[in-house]
Every structure is written in C-alpha cells, then in structure tokens.
mmCIF file of N, CA and C in Angstrom:
data_model
loop_
_atom_site.group_PDB
_atom_site.id
_atom_site.type_symbol
_atom_site.label_atom_id
_atom_site.label_comp_id
_atom_site.label_asym_id
_atom_site.label_seq_id
_atom_site.Cartn_x
_atom_site.Cartn_y
_atom_site.Cartn_z
ATOM 1 N N GLY A 257 47.768 65.500 128.314
ATOM 2 C CA GLY A 257 47.695 66.845 127.813
ATOM 3 C C GLY A 257 47.080 66.904 126.422
ATOM 4 N N GLU A 258 47.053 68.073 125.888
ATOM 5 C CA GLU A 258 46.498 68.288 124.555
ATOM 6 C C GLU A 258 47.478 67.836 123.488
ATOM 7 N N SER A 259 46.941 67.370 122.380
ATOM 8 C CA SER A 259 47.792 67.062 121.238
ATOM 9 C C SER A 259 48.107 68.362 120.512
ATOM 10 N N ALA A 260 49.112 68.321 119.660
ATOM 11 C CA ALA A 260 49.467 69.511 118.877
ATOM 12 C C ALA A 260 48.294 69.938 118.000
ATOM 13 N N SER A 261 47.544 68.972 117.492
ATOM 14 C CA SER A 261 46.379 69.276 116.660
ATOM 15 C C SER A 261 45.316 70.026 117.466
ATOM 16 N N ASP A 262 45.086 69.605 118.707
ATOM 17 C CA ASP A 262 44.124 70.292 119.578
ATOM 18 C C ASP A 262 44.570 71.724 119.841
ATOM 19 N N VAL A 263 45.863 71.894 120.131
ATOM 20 C CA VAL A 263 46.390 73.237 120.393
ATOM 21 C C VAL A 263 46.261 74.095 119.143
ATOM 22 N N TYR A 264 46.596 73.524 118.001
ATOM 23 C CA TYR A 264 46.506 74.259 116.738
ATOM 24 C C TYR A 264 45.089 74.776 116.522
ATOM 25 N N ASP A 265 44.106 73.908 116.701
ATOM 26 C CA ASP A 265 42.711 74.310 116.524
ATOM 27 C C ASP A 265 42.295 75.372 117.538
ATOM 28 N N ARG A 266 42.710 75.195 118.791
ATOM 29 C CA ARG A 266 42.286 76.097 119.866
ATOM 30 C C ARG A 266 42.864 77.492 119.711
ATOM 31 N N ILE A 267 44.102 77.595 119.263
ATOM 32 C CA ILE A 267 44.725 78.917 119.233
ATOM 33 C C ILE A 267 44.798 79.534 117.842
ATOM 34 N N SER A 268 44.247 78.864 116.849
ATOM 35 C CA SER A 268 44.284 79.423 115.486
ATOM 36 C C SER A 268 43.604 80.783 115.399
ATOM 37 N N THR A 269 42.468 80.951 116.043
ATOM 38 C CA THR A 269 41.793 82.251 115.979
ATOM 39 C C THR A 269 42.619 83.336 116.661
ATOM 40 N N PHE A 270 43.306 82.962 117.742
ATOM 41 C CA PHE A 270 44.191 83.926 118.393
ATOM 42 C C PHE A 270 45.306 84.349 117.444
ATOM 43 N N PHE A 271 45.919 83.393 116.770
ATOM 44 C CA PHE A 271 47.009 83.715 115.852
ATOM 45 C C PHE A 271 46.522 84.576 114.698
ATOM 46 N N ASP A 272 45.325 84.291 114.188
ATOM 47 C CA ASP A 272 44.772 85.118 113.114
ATOM 48 C C ASP A 272 44.610 86.563 113.564
ATOM 49 N N SER A 273 44.071 86.764 114.765
ATOM 50 C CA SER A 273 43.913 88.136 115.257
ATOM 51 C C SER A 273 45.267 88.764 115.576
ATOM 52 N N LEU A 274 46.226 87.958 115.989
ATOM 53 C CA LEU A 274 47.571 88.465 116.254
ATOM 54 C C LEU A 274 48.219 88.991 114.970
ATOM 55 N N TRP A 275 48.099 88.246 113.872
ATOM 56 C CA TRP A 275 48.681 88.693 112.594
ATOM 57 C C TRP A 275 48.021 89.994 112.137
ATOM 58 N N ARG A 276 46.693 90.094 112.316
ATOM 59 C CA ARG A 276 46.009 91.339 111.958
ATOM 60 C C ARG A 276 46.508 92.494 112.819
ATOM 61 N N SER A 277 46.738 92.222 114.091
ATOM 62 C CA SER A 277 47.249 93.249 114.995
ATOM 63 C C SER A 277 48.648 93.691 114.573
ATOM 64 N N PHE A 278 49.487 92.758 114.157
ATOM 65 C CA PHE A 278 50.828 93.097 113.674
ATOM 66 C C PHE A 278 50.733 94.035 112.476
ATOM 67 N N SER A 279 49.757 93.780 111.601
ATOM 68 C CA SER A 279 49.615 94.591 110.391
ATOM 69 C C SER A 279 49.123 96.000 110.701
ATOM 70 N N SER A 280 48.173 96.120 111.624
ATOM 71 C CA SER A 280 47.572 97.428 111.881
ATOM 72 C C SER A 280 48.297 98.238 112.959
ATOM 73 N N ASN A 281 48.994 97.597 113.849
ATOM 74 C CA ASN A 281 49.698 98.287 114.941
ATOM 75 C C ASN A 281 51.198 98.055 114.812
ATOM 76 N N LYS A 282 51.816 98.776 113.913
ATOM 77 C CA LYS A 282 53.253 98.612 113.690
ATOM 78 C C LYS A 282 54.010 98.970 114.967
ATOM 79 N N SER A 283 54.855 98.101 115.378
ATOM 80 C CA SER A 283 55.669 98.318 116.561
ATOM 81 C C SER A 283 57.027 97.671 116.328
ATOM 82 N N THR A 284 58.000 98.082 117.096
ATOM 83 C CA THR A 284 59.322 97.499 116.910
ATOM 84 C C THR A 284 59.469 96.169 117.615
ATOM 85 N N ASN A 285 58.768 95.966 118.730
ATOM 86 C CA ASN A 285 58.904 94.731 119.495
ATOM 87 C C ASN A 285 57.564 94.249 120.015
ATOM 88 N N TYR A 286 57.415 92.948 120.047
ATOM 89 C CA TYR A 286 56.271 92.290 120.669
ATOM 90 C C TYR A 286 56.834 91.185 121.554
ATOM 91 N N VAL A 287 56.149 90.903 122.652
ATOM 92 C CA VAL A 287 56.534 89.807 123.526
ATOM 93 C C VAL A 287 55.311 88.917 123.707
ATOM 94 N N LEU A 288 55.461 87.646 123.392
ATOM 95 C CA LEU A 288 54.415 86.659 123.628
ATOM 96 C C LEU A 288 54.929 85.692 124.681
ATOM 97 N N VAL A 289 54.134 85.426 125.686
ATOM 98 C CA VAL A 289 54.489 84.462 126.713
ATOM 99 C C VAL A 289 53.532 83.287 126.541
ATOM 100 N N THR A 290 54.087 82.131 126.213
ATOM 101 C CA THR A 290 53.248 80.972 125.921
ATOM 102 C C THR A 290 53.843 79.712 126.546
ATOM 103 N N HIS A 291 53.085 78.648 126.469
ATOM 104 C CA HIS A 291 53.598 77.324 126.794
ATOM 105 C C HIS A 291 54.403 76.827 125.600
ATOM 106 N N GLY A 292 55.234 75.819 125.818
ATOM 107 C CA GLY A 292 56.127 75.309 124.779
ATOM 108 C C GLY A 292 55.419 74.828 123.535
ATOM 109 N N ILE A 293 54.340 74.077 123.699
ATOM 110 C CA ILE A 293 53.638 73.551 122.525
ATOM 111 C C ILE A 293 53.043 74.687 121.703
ATOM 112 N N SER A 294 52.592 75.744 122.370
ATOM 113 C CA SER A 294 51.999 76.869 121.650
ATOM 114 C C SER A 294 53.026 77.588 120.784
ATOM 115 N N ILE A 295 54.234 77.788 121.298
ATOM 116 C CA ILE A 295 55.252 78.464 120.499
ATOM 117 C C ILE A 295 55.690 77.567 119.346
ATOM 118 N N ARG A 296 55.722 76.256 119.561
ATOM 119 C CA ARG A 296 56.060 75.339 118.460
ATOM 120 C C ARG A 296 54.992 75.391 117.377
ATOM 121 N N VAL A 297 53.723 75.438 117.772
ATOM 122 C CA VAL A 297 52.637 75.545 116.790
ATOM 123 C C VAL A 297 52.725 76.871 116.043
ATOM 124 N N LEU A 298 53.006 77.953 116.769
ATOM 125 C CA LEU A 298 53.145 79.258 116.119
ATOM 126 C C LEU A 298 54.263 79.222 115.077
ATOM 127 N N LEU A 299 55.415 78.680 115.441
ATOM 128 C CA LEU A 299 56.540 78.598 114.508
ATOM 129 C C LEU A 299 56.204 77.711 113.314
ATOM 130 N N ALA A 300 55.587 76.571 113.588
ATOM 131 C CA ALA A 300 55.235 75.651 112.501
ATOM 132 C C ALA A 300 54.233 76.281 111.547
ATOM 133 N N ARG A 301 53.284 76.992 112.100
ATOM 134 C CA ARG A 301 52.274 77.622 111.254
ATOM 135 C C ARG A 301 52.869 78.778 110.450
ATOM 136 N N TYR A 302 53.649 79.628 111.093
ATOM 137 C CA TYR A 302 54.194 80.794 110.403
ATOM 138 C C TYR A 302 55.227 80.399 109.344
ATOM 139 N N PHE A 303 56.117 79.473 109.705
ATOM 140 C CA PHE A 303 57.179 79.079 108.778
ATOM 141 C C PHE A 303 56.805 77.882 107.909
ATOM 142 N N ARG A 304 55.569 77.395 108.057
ATOM 143 C CA ARG A 304 55.039 76.285 107.257
ATOM 144 C C ARG A 304 55.890 75.018 107.365
ATOM 145 N N TYR A 305 56.207 74.663 108.617
ATOM 146 C CA TYR A 305 56.961 73.438 108.858
ATOM 147 C C TYR A 305 56.076 72.239 108.562
ATOM 148 N N SER A 306 56.691 71.177 108.086
ATOM 149 C CA SER A 306 55.958 69.922 107.891
ATOM 150 C C SER A 306 55.708 69.290 109.260
ATOM 151 N N VAL A 307 54.868 68.271 109.285
ATOM 152 C CA VAL A 307 54.604 67.547 110.528
ATOM 153 C C VAL A 307 55.907 66.944 111.051
ATOM 154 N N ASP A 308 56.732 66.396 110.155
ATOM 155 C CA ASP A 308 58.004 65.819 110.583
ATOM 156 C C ASP A 308 58.926 66.878 111.174
ATOM 157 N N GLN A 309 58.977 68.055 110.575
ATOM 158 C CA GLN A 309 59.799 69.135 111.133
ATOM 159 C C GLN A 309 59.272 69.554 112.501
ATOM 160 N N PHE A 310 57.958 69.650 112.621
ATOM 161 C CA PHE A 310 57.345 70.003 113.898
ATOM 162 C C PHE A 310 57.712 68.984 114.972
ATOM 163 N N GLN A 311 57.649 67.705 114.618
ATOM 164 C CA GLN A 311 57.906 66.637 115.586
ATOM 165 C C GLN A 311 59.353 66.608 116.066
ATOM 166 N N THR A 312 60.296 67.146 115.284
ATOM 167 C CA THR A 312 61.698 67.133 115.710
ATOM 168 C C THR A 312 62.029 68.273 116.672
ATOM 169 N N MET A 313 61.181 69.298 116.737
ATOM 170 C CA MET A 313 61.446 70.415 117.650
ATOM 171 C C MET A 313 61.139 70.025 119.088
ATOM 172 N N SER A 314 62.023 70.400 119.999
ATOM 173 C CA SER A 314 61.761 70.220 121.431
ATOM 174 C C SER A 314 60.963 71.406 121.941
ATOM 175 N N ASN A 315 60.164 71.154 122.963
ATOM 176 C CA ASN A 315 59.517 72.278 123.622
ATOM 177 C C ASN A 315 60.597 73.136 124.263
ATOM 178 N N PRO A 316 60.441 74.449 124.234
ATOM 179 C CA PRO A 316 61.418 75.305 124.912
ATOM 180 C C PRO A 316 61.452 75.000 126.408
ATOM 181 N N SER A 317 62.613 75.198 127.014
ATOM 182 C CA SER A 317 62.760 75.037 128.465
ATOM 183 C C SER A 317 62.032 76.180 129.164
ATOM 184 N N ASN A 318 61.852 76.048 130.486
ATOM 185 C CA ASN A 318 61.248 77.137 131.252
ATOM 186 C C ASN A 318 62.051 78.410 131.051
ATOM 187 N N CYS A 319 61.368 79.491 130.785
ATOM 188 C CA CYS A 319 61.948 80.829 130.609
ATOM 189 C C CYS A 319 62.836 80.951 129.374
ATOM 190 N N GLU A 320 62.775 79.995 128.477
ATOM 191 C CA GLU A 320 63.538 80.090 127.228
ATOM 192 C C GLU A 320 62.842 81.071 126.299
ATOM 193 N N MET A 321 63.619 81.823 125.555
ATOM 194 C CA MET A 321 63.068 82.798 124.625
ATOM 195 C C MET A 321 63.377 82.381 123.195
ATOM 196 N N ILE A 322 62.373 82.465 122.342
ATOM 197 C CA ILE A 322 62.543 82.280 120.902
ATOM 198 C C ILE A 322 62.488 83.676 120.303
ATOM 199 N N ILE A 323 63.482 84.020 119.521
ATOM 200 C CA ILE A 323 63.584 85.384 119.009
ATOM 201 C C ILE A 323 63.335 85.401 117.510
ATOM 202 N N LEU A 324 62.312 86.173 117.110
ATOM 203 C CA LEU A 324 62.000 86.394 115.711
ATOM 204 C C LEU A 324 62.279 87.852 115.408
ATOM 205 N N GLY A 325 62.898 88.113 114.282
ATOM 206 C CA GLY A 325 63.196 89.492 113.904
ATOM 207 C C GLY A 325 62.602 89.815 112.554
ATOM 208 N N HIS A 326 62.508 91.094 112.252
ATOM 209 C CA HIS A 326 62.003 91.554 110.958
ATOM 210 C C HIS A 326 63.085 91.373 109.896
ATOM 211 N N ASP A 327 62.681 90.967 108.694
ATOM 212 C CA ASP A 327 63.648 90.845 107.610
ATOM 213 C C ASP A 327 63.747 92.127 106.779
ATOM 214 N N GLY A 328 62.957 93.140 107.122
ATOM 215 C CA GLY A 328 62.970 94.402 106.387
ATOM 216 C C GLY A 328 61.969 94.447 105.252
ATOM 217 N N TYR A 329 61.311 93.317 104.986
ATOM 218 C CA TYR A 329 60.343 93.233 103.896
ATOM 219 C C TYR A 329 58.969 92.784 104.382
ATOM 220 N N GLY A 330 58.707 92.941 105.669
ATOM 221 C CA GLY A 330 57.392 92.594 106.206
ATOM 222 C C GLY A 330 57.250 91.169 106.672
ATOM 223 N N ARG A 331 58.322 90.413 106.709
ATOM 224 C CA ARG A 331 58.265 89.024 107.166
ATOM 225 C C ARG A 331 59.140 88.858 108.404
ATOM 226 N N LEU A 332 58.824 87.856 109.182
ATOM 227 C CA LEU A 332 59.637 87.527 110.346
ATOM 228 C C LEU A 332 60.618 86.427 109.975
ATOM 229 N N GLU A 333 61.767 86.436 110.624
ATOM 230 C CA GLU A 333 62.727 85.350 110.438
ATOM 231 C C GLU A 333 63.234 84.926 111.806
ATOM 232 N N LEU A 334 63.591 83.657 111.914
ATOM 233 C CA LEU A 334 64.084 83.115 113.166
ATOM 234 C C LEU A 334 65.512 83.607 113.392
ATOM 235 N N GLU A 335 65.721 84.308 114.500
ATOM 236 C CA GLU A 335 67.070 84.785 114.825
ATOM 237 C C GLU A 335 67.788 83.844 115.771
ATOM 238 N N GLY A 336 67.047 83.118 116.599
ATOM 239 C CA GLY A 336 67.665 82.175 117.518
ATOM 240 C C GLY A 336 66.845 82.000 118.775
ATOM 241 N N ARG A 337 67.506 81.470 119.785
ATOM 242 C CA ARG A 337 66.837 81.244 121.065
ATOM 243 C C ARG A 337 67.821 81.522 122.189
ATOM 244 N N CYS A 338 67.299 81.840 123.344
ATOM 245 C CA CYS A 338 68.110 82.091 124.538
ATOM 246 C C CYS A 338 67.635 81.182 125.660
ATOM 247 N N GLU A 339 68.573 80.470 126.273
ATOM 248 C CA GLU A 339 68.293 79.651 127.447
ATOM 249 C C GLU A 339 68.882 80.333 128.665
ATOM 250 N N LEU A 340 68.232 80.142 129.803
ATOM 251 C CA LEU A 340 68.762 80.690 131.048
ATOM 252 C C LEU A 340 70.137 80.104 131.352
ATOM 253 N N LYS A 341 71.027 80.933 131.844
ATOM 254 C CA LYS A 341 72.317 80.485 132.359
ATOM 255 C C LYS A 341 72.182 80.504 133.868
ATOM 256 N N LEU A 342 72.266 79.344 134.484
ATOM 257 C CA LEU A 342 72.073 79.222 135.935
ATOM 258 C C LEU A 342 73.410 78.976 136.623
ATOM 259 N N THR A 343 73.576 79.589 137.775
ATOM 260 C CA THR A 343 74.785 79.427 138.570
ATOM 261 C C THR A 343 74.386 78.919 139.944
ATOM 262 N N LYS A 344 75.089 77.900 140.415
ATOM 263 C CA LYS A 344 74.792 77.354 141.741
ATOM 264 C C LYS A 344 75.213 78.354 142.806
ATOM 265 N N VAL A 345 74.353 78.548 143.791
ATOM 266 C CA VAL A 345 74.621 79.473 144.888
ATOM 267 C C VAL A 345 75.038 78.658 146.102
ATOM 268 N N GLU A 346 76.218 78.943 146.609
ATOM 269 C CA GLU A 346 76.702 78.257 147.811
ATOM 270 C C GLU A 346 76.196 79.003 149.033
ATOM 271 N N THR A 347 75.576 78.282 149.950
ATOM 272 C CA THR A 347 75.093 78.905 151.183
ATOM 273 C C THR A 347 75.924 78.367 152.344
ATOM 274 N N GLU A 348 76.437 79.263 153.150
ATOM 275 C CA GLU A 348 77.299 78.872 154.260
ATOM 276 C C GLU A 348 76.485 78.235 155.376
ATOM 277 N N GLY A 349 77.051 77.155 155.925
ATOM 278 C CA GLY A 349 76.454 76.527 157.092
ATOM 279 C C GLY A 349 75.238 75.671 156.796
ATOM 280 N N GLU A 350 74.798 75.608 155.569
ATOM 281 C CA GLU A 350 73.633 74.793 155.245
ATOM 282 C C GLU A 350 74.058 73.649 154.346
ATOM 283 N N GLU A 351 73.541 72.483 154.660
ATOM 284 C CA GLU A 351 73.787 71.356 153.763
ATOM 285 C C GLU A 351 72.721 71.376 152.682
ATOM 286 N N THR A 352 73.149 71.202 151.458
ATOM 287 C CA THR A 352 72.197 71.187 150.352
ATOM 288 C C THR A 352 72.319 69.879 149.617
ATOM 289 N N SER A 353 71.222 69.425 149.120
ATOM 290 C CA SER A 353 71.232 68.211 148.313
ATOM 291 C C SER A 353 71.134 68.615 146.851
ATOM 292 N N GLU A 354 71.316 67.640 145.983
ATOM 293 C CA GLU A 354 71.230 67.904 144.541
ATOM 294 C C GLU A 354 69.843 68.385 144.143
ATOM 295 N N SER A 355 68.815 68.013 144.920
ATOM 296 C CA SER A 355 67.451 68.401 144.569
ATOM 297 C C SER A 355 67.116 69.827 144.993
ATOM 298 N N ASP A 356 67.950 70.443 145.848
ATOM 299 C CA ASP A 356 67.696 71.829 146.269
ATOM 300 C C ASP A 356 67.857 72.760 145.082
ATOM 301 N N ASN A 357 67.070 73.802 145.065
ATOM 302 C CA ASN A 357 67.117 74.764 143.968
ATOM 303 C C ASN A 357 67.936 75.989 144.358
ATOM 304 N N ASN A 358 69.165 75.778 144.769
ATOM 305 C CA ASN A 358 70.038 76.879 145.155
ATOM 306 C C ASN A 358 70.793 77.374 143.925
ATOM 307 N N VAL A 359 70.062 77.970 143.013
ATOM 308 C CA VAL A 359 70.659 78.504 141.800
ATOM 309 C C VAL A 359 70.132 79.909 141.565
ATOM 310 N N LYS A 360 70.907 80.682 140.821
ATOM 311 C CA LYS A 360 70.446 82.014 140.440
ATOM 312 C C LYS A 360 70.677 82.177 138.941
ATOM 313 N N VAL A 361 69.891 83.050 138.355
ATOM 314 C CA VAL A 361 70.044 83.334 136.936
ATOM 315 C C VAL A 361 71.220 84.292 136.785
ATOM 316 N N SER A 362 72.192 83.889 135.968
ATOM 317 C CA SER A 362 73.365 84.736 135.783
ATOM 318 C C SER A 362 73.464 85.250 134.350
ATOM 319 N N GLY A 363 72.456 84.992 133.554
ATOM 320 C CA GLY A 363 72.452 85.478 132.178
ATOM 321 C C GLY A 363 71.737 84.502 131.264
ATOM 322 N N TYR A 364 72.041 84.617 129.991
ATOM 323 C CA TYR A 364 71.438 83.751 128.982
ATOM 324 C C TYR A 364 72.510 83.222 128.041
ATOM 325 N N HIS A 365 72.279 82.015 127.525
ATOM 326 C CA HIS A 365 73.089 81.456 126.450
ATOM 327 C C HIS A 365 72.298 81.659 125.166
ATOM 328 N N PHE A 366 72.929 82.197 124.129
ATOM 329 C CA PHE A 366 72.256 82.407 122.847
ATOM 330 C C PHE A 366 72.643 81.299 121.887
ATOM 331 N N PHE A 367 71.644 80.768 121.162
ATOM 332 C CA PHE A 367 71.850 79.736 120.153
ATOM 333 C C PHE A 367 71.153 80.181 118.870
ATOM 334 N N LYS A 368 71.783 79.969 117.729
ATOM 335 C CA LYS A 368 71.212 80.373 116.442
ATOM 336 C C LYS A 368 70.101 79.429 115.980
ATOM 337 N N LYS A 369 70.080 78.216 116.496
ATOM 338 C CA LYS A 369 69.110 77.221 116.035
ATOM 339 C C LYS A 369 68.175 76.807 117.160
ATOM 340 N N LEU A 370 67.014 76.315 116.758
ATOM 341 C CA LEU A 370 66.066 75.768 117.727
ATOM 342 C C LEU A 370 66.593 74.453 118.276
ATOM 343 N N LYS A 371 66.108 74.102 119.446
ATOM 344 C CA LYS A 371 66.486 72.843 120.066
ATOM 345 C C LYS A 371 65.657 71.717 119.431
ATOM 346 N N VAL A 372 66.320 70.618 119.089
ATOM 347 C CA VAL A 372 65.615 69.471 118.525
ATOM 348 C C VAL A 372 65.776 68.280 119.459
ATOM 349 N N ILE A 373 64.872 67.338 119.319
ATOM 350 C CA ILE A 373 64.937 66.158 120.175
ATOM 351 C C ILE A 373 66.115 65.289 119.745
ATOM 352 N N PRO A 374 66.659 64.494 120.674
ATOM 353 C CA PRO A 374 67.768 63.599 120.310
ATOM 354 C C PRO A 374 67.328 62.587 119.261
ATOM 355 N N LYS A 375 68.255 62.218 118.391
ATOM 356 C CA LYS A 375 67.938 61.295 117.290
ATOM 357 C C LYS A 375 67.391 59.963 117.779
ATOM 358 N N ARG A 376 67.783 59.535 118.970
ATOM 359 C CA ARG A 376 67.315 58.228 119.458
ATOM 360 C C ARG A 376 65.803 58.203 119.665
ATOM 361 N N TYR A 377 65.180 59.383 119.787
ATOM 362 C CA TYR A 377 63.732 59.454 119.965
ATOM 363 C C TYR A 377 62.982 59.655 118.653
ATOM 364 N N MET A 378 63.707 59.843 117.571
ATOM 365 C CA MET A 378 63.061 60.076 116.275
ATOM 366 C C MET A 378 62.769 58.738 115.607
ATOM 367 N N ARG A 379 61.608 58.680 114.980
ATOM 368 C CA ARG A 379 61.229 57.493 114.221
ATOM 369 C C ARG A 379 61.211 57.842 112.748
ATOM 370 N N THR A 380 61.681 56.937 111.939
ATOM 371 C CA THR A 380 61.605 57.171 110.497
ATOM 372 C C THR A 380 60.304 56.587 109.981
ATOM 373 N N ARG A 381 59.784 57.216 108.958
ATOM 374 C CA ARG A 381 58.539 56.756 108.348
ATOM 375 C C ARG A 381 58.797 56.490 106.879
ATOM 376 N N THR A 382 58.179 55.471 106.386
ATOM 377 C CA THR A 382 58.209 55.203 104.963
ATOM 378 C C THR A 382 56.799 55.374 104.438
ATOM 379 N N ILE A 383 56.662 56.192 103.436
ATOM 380 C CA ILE A 383 55.348 56.448 102.852
ATOM 381 C C ILE A 383 55.381 55.910 101.436
ATOM 382 N N ARG A 384 54.418 55.058 101.140
ATOM 383 C CA ARG A 384 54.322 54.498 99.797
ATOM 384 C C ARG A 384 53.028 54.973 99.173
ATOM 385 N N MET A 385 53.114 55.383 97.939
ATOM 386 C CA MET A 385 51.922 55.840 97.223
ATOM 387 C C MET A 385 51.666 54.886 96.076
ATOM 388 N N ASP A 386 50.421 54.586 95.896
ATOM 389 C CA ASP A 386 50.014 53.707 94.797
ATOM 390 C C ASP A 386 49.057 54.486 93.907
ATOM 391 N N TYR A 387 49.440 54.663 92.664
ATOM 392 C CA TYR A 387 48.619 55.428 91.727
ATOM 393 C C TYR A 387 47.726 54.546 90.870
ATOM 394 N N SER A 388 47.600 53.284 91.229
ATOM 395 C CA SER A 388 46.765 52.421 90.390
ATOM 396 C C SER A 388 45.314 52.451 90.777
#
C-alpha cells in the first residue's frame, strides 16, 4: 500500500480546498468518509502531530467515527471516537462457525481518546545531534 508520506502528498490539495470550504461555507456539521490512513494524516496535519505521535495512532476500525467539534473560536478539537457495538445474532436451526458474520450493529461505544497501537509494537529511537 501507500506510505503515509505518499498519502500526505496525494491528499494535501484536497485538505487545502477543504479548509477553504470550511471558511467560506459555515455549517454546523460536516461528514468525511475516508480510509484509516487518510483520517490519521488529516488529524496529524491539523493538530500538528509529530511523526512519532502519528506512528502511535492505530488506523480506525471499519465504520469507526472520529469526532471533531468546534471550540467556539474557529478551531476544531478532538472530542473522541465511536466504535461499532456488535451483537451476535443467534439463528435457529443453523450451525454457525466462528468465521460466520452473524452479527448486527446494536449501537456505538464512545471513547474520549484515539486508539493507539500496543506498546509491544512501538520502537524507541535515540537521536543524537552533533554541533561540531
């Protein structure tokens, strides 16, 4: 797939026009439907996350929502995220395996923070600078 840098370059012009649209077309709500890497790039660009902060964010799950709200002063702030709440559906007379998708959406779970990758997948970096 594409690297985050490739996605950043490809969708930067879209984001620039999106910000202009936000300024000229005041509205109470906007909905963007994107792939996970695109929403991570949008968040990193808008909130000026470092590369390390970007790398710790997990891609949103399918149908997960990231919610940004107005702060009252013309800026957006992260309000949280919603994940689908799935309930297993029992079907009479049919045998189902664990791989069957006999589930229905029964709501959403709200979380105040973004999902991050488990610490076991994070690598630490040491950066040394030489001014000589």
